[in-house]
Coordinates of N, CA and C in Angstrom, one line a residue:
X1300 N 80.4 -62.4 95.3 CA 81.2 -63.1 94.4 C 82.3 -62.2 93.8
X1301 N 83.4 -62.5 93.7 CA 85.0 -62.0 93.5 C 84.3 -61.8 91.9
X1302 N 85.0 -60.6 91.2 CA 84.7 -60.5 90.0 C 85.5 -61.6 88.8
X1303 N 86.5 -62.0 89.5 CA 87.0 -63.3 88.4 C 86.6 -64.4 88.4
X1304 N 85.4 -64.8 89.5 CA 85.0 -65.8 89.5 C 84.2 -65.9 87.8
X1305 N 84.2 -67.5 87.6 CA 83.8 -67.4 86.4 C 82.4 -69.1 87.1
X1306 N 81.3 -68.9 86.1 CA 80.2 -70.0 86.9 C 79.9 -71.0 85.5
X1307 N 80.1 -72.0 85.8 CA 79.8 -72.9 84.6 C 78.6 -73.6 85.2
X1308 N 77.6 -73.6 83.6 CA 76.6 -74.6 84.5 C 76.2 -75.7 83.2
X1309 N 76.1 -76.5 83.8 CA 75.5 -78.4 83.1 C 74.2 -78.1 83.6
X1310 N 73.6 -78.1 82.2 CA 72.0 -77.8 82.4 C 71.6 -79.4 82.2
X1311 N 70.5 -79.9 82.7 CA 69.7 -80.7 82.4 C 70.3 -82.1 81.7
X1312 N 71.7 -82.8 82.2 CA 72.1 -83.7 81.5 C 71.3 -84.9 81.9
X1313 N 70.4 -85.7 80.9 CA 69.9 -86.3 81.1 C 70.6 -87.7 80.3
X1314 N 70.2 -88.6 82.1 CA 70.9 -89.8 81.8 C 69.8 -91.2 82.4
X1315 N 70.5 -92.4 82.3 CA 69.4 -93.4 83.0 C 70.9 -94.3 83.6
X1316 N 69.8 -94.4 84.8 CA 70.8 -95.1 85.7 C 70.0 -96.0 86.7
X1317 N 70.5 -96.8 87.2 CA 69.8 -97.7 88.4 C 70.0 -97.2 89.7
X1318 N 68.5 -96.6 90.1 CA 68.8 -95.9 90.8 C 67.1 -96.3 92.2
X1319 N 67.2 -96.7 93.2 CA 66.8 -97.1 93.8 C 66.5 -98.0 95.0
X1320 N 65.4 -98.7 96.0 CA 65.6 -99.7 96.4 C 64.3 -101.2 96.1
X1321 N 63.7 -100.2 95.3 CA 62.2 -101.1 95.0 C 62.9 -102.3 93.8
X1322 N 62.3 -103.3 94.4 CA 62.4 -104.3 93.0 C 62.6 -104.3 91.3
X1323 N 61.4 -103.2 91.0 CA 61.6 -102.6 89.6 C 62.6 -101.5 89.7
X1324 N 63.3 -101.3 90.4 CA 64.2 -99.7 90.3 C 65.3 -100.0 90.2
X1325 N 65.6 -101.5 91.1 CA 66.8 -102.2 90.5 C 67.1 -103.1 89.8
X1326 N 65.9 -103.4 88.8 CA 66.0 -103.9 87.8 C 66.0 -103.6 86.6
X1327 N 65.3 -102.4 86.4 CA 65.4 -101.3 85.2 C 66.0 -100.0 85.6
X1328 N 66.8 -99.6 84.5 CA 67.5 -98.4 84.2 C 66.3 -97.0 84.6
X1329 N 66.9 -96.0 85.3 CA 65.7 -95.1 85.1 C 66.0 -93.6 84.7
X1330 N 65.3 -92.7 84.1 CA 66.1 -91.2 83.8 C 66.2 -90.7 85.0
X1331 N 66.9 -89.7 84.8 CA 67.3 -89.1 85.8 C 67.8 -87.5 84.8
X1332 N 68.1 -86.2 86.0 CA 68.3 -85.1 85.1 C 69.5 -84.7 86.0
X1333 N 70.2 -84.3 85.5 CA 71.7 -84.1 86.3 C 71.8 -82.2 86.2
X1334 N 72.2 -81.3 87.1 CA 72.3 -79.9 86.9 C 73.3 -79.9 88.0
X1335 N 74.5 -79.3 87.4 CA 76.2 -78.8 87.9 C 76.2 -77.3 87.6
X1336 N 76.2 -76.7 89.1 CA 77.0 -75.6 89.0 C 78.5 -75.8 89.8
X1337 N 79.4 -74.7 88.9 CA 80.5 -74.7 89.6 C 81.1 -73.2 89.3
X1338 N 81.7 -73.3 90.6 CA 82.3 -71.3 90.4 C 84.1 -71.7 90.6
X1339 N 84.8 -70.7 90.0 CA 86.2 -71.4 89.9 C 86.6 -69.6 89.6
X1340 N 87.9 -69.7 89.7 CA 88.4 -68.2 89.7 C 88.9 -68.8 88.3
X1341 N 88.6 -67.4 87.4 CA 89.1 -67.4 85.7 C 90.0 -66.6 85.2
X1342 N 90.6 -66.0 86.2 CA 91.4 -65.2 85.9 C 92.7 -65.1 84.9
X1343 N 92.9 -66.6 84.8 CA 94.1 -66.9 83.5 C 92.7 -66.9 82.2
X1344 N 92.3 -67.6 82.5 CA 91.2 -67.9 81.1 C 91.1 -66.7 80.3
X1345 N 90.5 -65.7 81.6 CA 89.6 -64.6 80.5 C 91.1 -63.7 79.6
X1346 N 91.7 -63.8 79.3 CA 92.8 -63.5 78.7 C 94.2 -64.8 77.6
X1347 N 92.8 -65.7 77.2 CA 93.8 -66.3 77.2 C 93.4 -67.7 75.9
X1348 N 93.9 -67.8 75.1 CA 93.6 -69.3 74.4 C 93.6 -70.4 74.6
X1349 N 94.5 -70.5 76.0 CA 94.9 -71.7 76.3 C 94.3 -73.0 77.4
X1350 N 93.9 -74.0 76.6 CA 92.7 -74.3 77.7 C 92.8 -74.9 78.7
X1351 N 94.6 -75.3 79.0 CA 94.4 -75.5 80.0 C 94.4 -74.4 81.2
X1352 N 94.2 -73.2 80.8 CA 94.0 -72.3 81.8 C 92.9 -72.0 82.0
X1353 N 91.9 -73.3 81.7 CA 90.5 -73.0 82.1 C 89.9 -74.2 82.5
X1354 N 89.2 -74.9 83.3 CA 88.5 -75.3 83.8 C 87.4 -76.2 82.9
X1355 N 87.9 -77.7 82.2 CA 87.3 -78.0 81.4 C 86.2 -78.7 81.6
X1356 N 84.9 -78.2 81.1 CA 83.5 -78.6 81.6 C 83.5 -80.0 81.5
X1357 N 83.8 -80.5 79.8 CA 83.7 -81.4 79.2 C 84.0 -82.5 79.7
X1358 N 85.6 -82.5 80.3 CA 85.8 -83.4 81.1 C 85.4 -83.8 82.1
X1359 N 84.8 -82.7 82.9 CA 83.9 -83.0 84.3 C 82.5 -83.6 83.7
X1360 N 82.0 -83.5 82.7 CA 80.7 -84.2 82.6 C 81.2 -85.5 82.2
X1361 N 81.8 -86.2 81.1 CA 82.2 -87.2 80.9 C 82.9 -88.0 82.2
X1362 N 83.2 -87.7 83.3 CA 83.5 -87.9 84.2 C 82.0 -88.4 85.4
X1363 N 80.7 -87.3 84.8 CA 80.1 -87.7 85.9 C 79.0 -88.7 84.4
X1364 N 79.1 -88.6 83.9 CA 78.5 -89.7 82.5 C 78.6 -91.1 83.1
X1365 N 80.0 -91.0 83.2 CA 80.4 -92.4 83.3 C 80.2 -93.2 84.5
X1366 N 80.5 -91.9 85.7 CA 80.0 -92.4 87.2 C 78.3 -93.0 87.0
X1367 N 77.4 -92.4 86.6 CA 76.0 -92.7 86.4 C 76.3 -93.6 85.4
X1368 N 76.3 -94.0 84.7 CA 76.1 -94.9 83.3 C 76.5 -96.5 84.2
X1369 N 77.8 -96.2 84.7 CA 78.1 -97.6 85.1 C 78.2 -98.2 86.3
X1370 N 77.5 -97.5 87.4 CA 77.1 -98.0 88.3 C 75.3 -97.8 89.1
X1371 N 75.7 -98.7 90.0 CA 73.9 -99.0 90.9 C 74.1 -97.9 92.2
X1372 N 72.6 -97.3 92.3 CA 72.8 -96.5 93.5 C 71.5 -96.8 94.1
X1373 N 71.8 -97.3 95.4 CA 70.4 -97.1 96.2 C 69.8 -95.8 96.6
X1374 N 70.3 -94.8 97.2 CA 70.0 -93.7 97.4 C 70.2 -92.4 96.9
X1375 N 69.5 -92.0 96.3 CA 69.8 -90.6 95.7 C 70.9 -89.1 96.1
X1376 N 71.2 -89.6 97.8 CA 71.8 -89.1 98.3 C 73.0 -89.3 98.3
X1377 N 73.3 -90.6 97.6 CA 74.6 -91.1 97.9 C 75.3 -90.7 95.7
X1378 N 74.2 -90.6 95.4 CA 74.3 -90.8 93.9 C 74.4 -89.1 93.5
X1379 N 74.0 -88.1 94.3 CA 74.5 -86.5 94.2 C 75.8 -86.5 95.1
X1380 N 75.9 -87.2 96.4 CA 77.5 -86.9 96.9 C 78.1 -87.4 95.8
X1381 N 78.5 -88.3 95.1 CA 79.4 -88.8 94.2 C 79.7 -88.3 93.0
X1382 N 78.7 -87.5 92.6 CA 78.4 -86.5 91.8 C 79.2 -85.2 92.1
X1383 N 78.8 -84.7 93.0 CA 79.6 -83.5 94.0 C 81.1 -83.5 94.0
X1384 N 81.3 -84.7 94.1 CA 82.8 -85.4 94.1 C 83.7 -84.9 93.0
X1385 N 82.8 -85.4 91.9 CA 83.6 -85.4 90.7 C 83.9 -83.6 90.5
X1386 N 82.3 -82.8 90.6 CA 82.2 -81.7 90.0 C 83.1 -80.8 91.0
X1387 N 83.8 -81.0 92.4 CA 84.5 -80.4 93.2 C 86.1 -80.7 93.6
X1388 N 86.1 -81.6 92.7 CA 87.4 -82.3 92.5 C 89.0 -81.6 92.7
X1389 N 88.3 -80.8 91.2 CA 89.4 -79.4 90.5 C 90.2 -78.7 92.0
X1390 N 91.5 -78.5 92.2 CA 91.8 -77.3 93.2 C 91.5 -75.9 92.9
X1391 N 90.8 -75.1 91.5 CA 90.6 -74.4 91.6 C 89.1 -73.9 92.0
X1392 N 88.5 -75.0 92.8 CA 86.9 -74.8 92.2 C 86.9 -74.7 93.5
X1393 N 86.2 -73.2 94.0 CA 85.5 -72.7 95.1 C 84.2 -72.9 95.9
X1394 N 83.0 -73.6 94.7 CA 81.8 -74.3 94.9 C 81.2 -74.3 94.0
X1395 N 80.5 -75.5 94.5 CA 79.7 -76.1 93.5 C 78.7 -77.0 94.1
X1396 N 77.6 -76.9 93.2 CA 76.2 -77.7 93.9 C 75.9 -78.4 92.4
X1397 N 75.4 -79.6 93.3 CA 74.9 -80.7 92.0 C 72.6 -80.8 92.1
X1398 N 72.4 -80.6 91.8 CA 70.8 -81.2 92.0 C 70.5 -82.3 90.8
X1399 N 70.2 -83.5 91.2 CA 69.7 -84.7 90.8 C 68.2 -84.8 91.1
X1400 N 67.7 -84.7 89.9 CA 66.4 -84.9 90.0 C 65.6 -86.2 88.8
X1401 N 64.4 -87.2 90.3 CA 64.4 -88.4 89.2 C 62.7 -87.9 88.8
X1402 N 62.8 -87.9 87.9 CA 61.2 -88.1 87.3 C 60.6 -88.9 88.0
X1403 N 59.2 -88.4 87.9 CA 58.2 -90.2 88.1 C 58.2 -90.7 89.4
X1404 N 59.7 -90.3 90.2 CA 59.4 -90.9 91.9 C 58.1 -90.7 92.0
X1405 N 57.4 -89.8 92.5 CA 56.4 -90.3 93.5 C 55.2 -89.9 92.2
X1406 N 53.9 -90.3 92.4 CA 52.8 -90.5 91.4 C 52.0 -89.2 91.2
X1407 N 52.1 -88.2 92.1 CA 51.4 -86.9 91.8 C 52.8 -85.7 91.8
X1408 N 53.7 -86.0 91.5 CA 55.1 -84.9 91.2 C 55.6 -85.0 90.2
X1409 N 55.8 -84.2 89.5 CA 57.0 -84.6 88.3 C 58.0 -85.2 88.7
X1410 N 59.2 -84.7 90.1 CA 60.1 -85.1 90.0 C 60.3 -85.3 91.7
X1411 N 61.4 -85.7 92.0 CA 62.1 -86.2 93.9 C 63.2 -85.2 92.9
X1412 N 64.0 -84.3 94.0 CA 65.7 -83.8 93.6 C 66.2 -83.9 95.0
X1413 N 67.6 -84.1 94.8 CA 68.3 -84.0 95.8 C 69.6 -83.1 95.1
X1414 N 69.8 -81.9 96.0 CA 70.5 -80.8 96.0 C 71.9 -80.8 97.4
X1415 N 73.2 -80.8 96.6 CA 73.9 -80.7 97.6 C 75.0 -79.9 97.3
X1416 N 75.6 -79.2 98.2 CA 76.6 -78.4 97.5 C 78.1 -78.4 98.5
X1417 N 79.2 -77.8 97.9 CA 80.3 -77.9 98.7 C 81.1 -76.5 98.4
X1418 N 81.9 -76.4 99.0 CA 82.3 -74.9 99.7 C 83.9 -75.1 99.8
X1419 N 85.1 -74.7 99.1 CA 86.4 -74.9 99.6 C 86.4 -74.1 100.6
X1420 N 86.9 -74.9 101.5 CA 87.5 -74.5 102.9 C 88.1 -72.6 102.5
X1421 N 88.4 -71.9 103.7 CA 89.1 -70.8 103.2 C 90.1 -71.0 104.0

C-alpha cells in the first residue's frame, strides 16, 4: 500500500431490505449488515480543510442507504455488486470490497455474507 493511500471503512451499517427468493423474503423487509472498505489516494486531504479534497464517506453511504432502502433484490450477489458500484464509483478510488451479510439465512449460522471487491485497472 502507497503511503498516501488513505482507507475509509463503513462498519456494520445496518439496514432492512427485501432481499431474497422465498415467499416470506419477498414479502417482508429483512436486516441485513452492510461493511465498505475503500482505499483512495489522500494526498490533497491530509494537508488540507477542504472537503472536497477528500473523498466523502457520507455521501457514499447515503448513496448506498438509498440503493437498499428502495429497492427488491433476489440475490445477494446482485445486491453487493450494486453496492460495489456505488462504493467504486469515485475516480479516485483504487479499491474497494463491500461484504453483505444477512442474519438468520440459514437456521444453525448467525449470518450468509457475500464479499466482493474491485480493483482500478492500472
Amino acid at each position: 500500500m502507497k503511503p498516501e493511500t488513505a482507507i475509509i471503512r463503513i462498519k456494520n451499517l445496518r439496514l432492512r431490505t427485501y432481499i431474497g427468493i422465498k415467499e416470506d423474503e419477498i414479502n417482508n423487509q429483512q436486516d441485513i449488515i452492510v461493511n465498505v472498505v475503500i482505499h483512495y489516494c489522500a494526498d490533497k486531504a491530509r494537508n488540507s480543510s477542504n472537503v472536497a479534497d477528500a473523498l466523502n464517506y457520507r455521501t457514499i453511504t447515503k448513496k448506498i442507504i438509498a440503493l437498499i432502502e428502495n429497492n427488491r433484490f433476489s440475490l445477494l450477489e446482485n445486491l453487493t455488486n450494486q453496492t460495489l458500484a456505488i462504493a467504486s464509483e469515485h475516480d479516485w478510488v483504487e479499491f474497494a470490497s463491500v461484504e453483505i451479510d444477512k442474519p438468520h439465512a440459514l437456521r444453525f449460522a448467525d449470518s450468509v455474507s457475500m464479499e466482493l471487491c474491485y480493483q482500478k485497472p492500472q
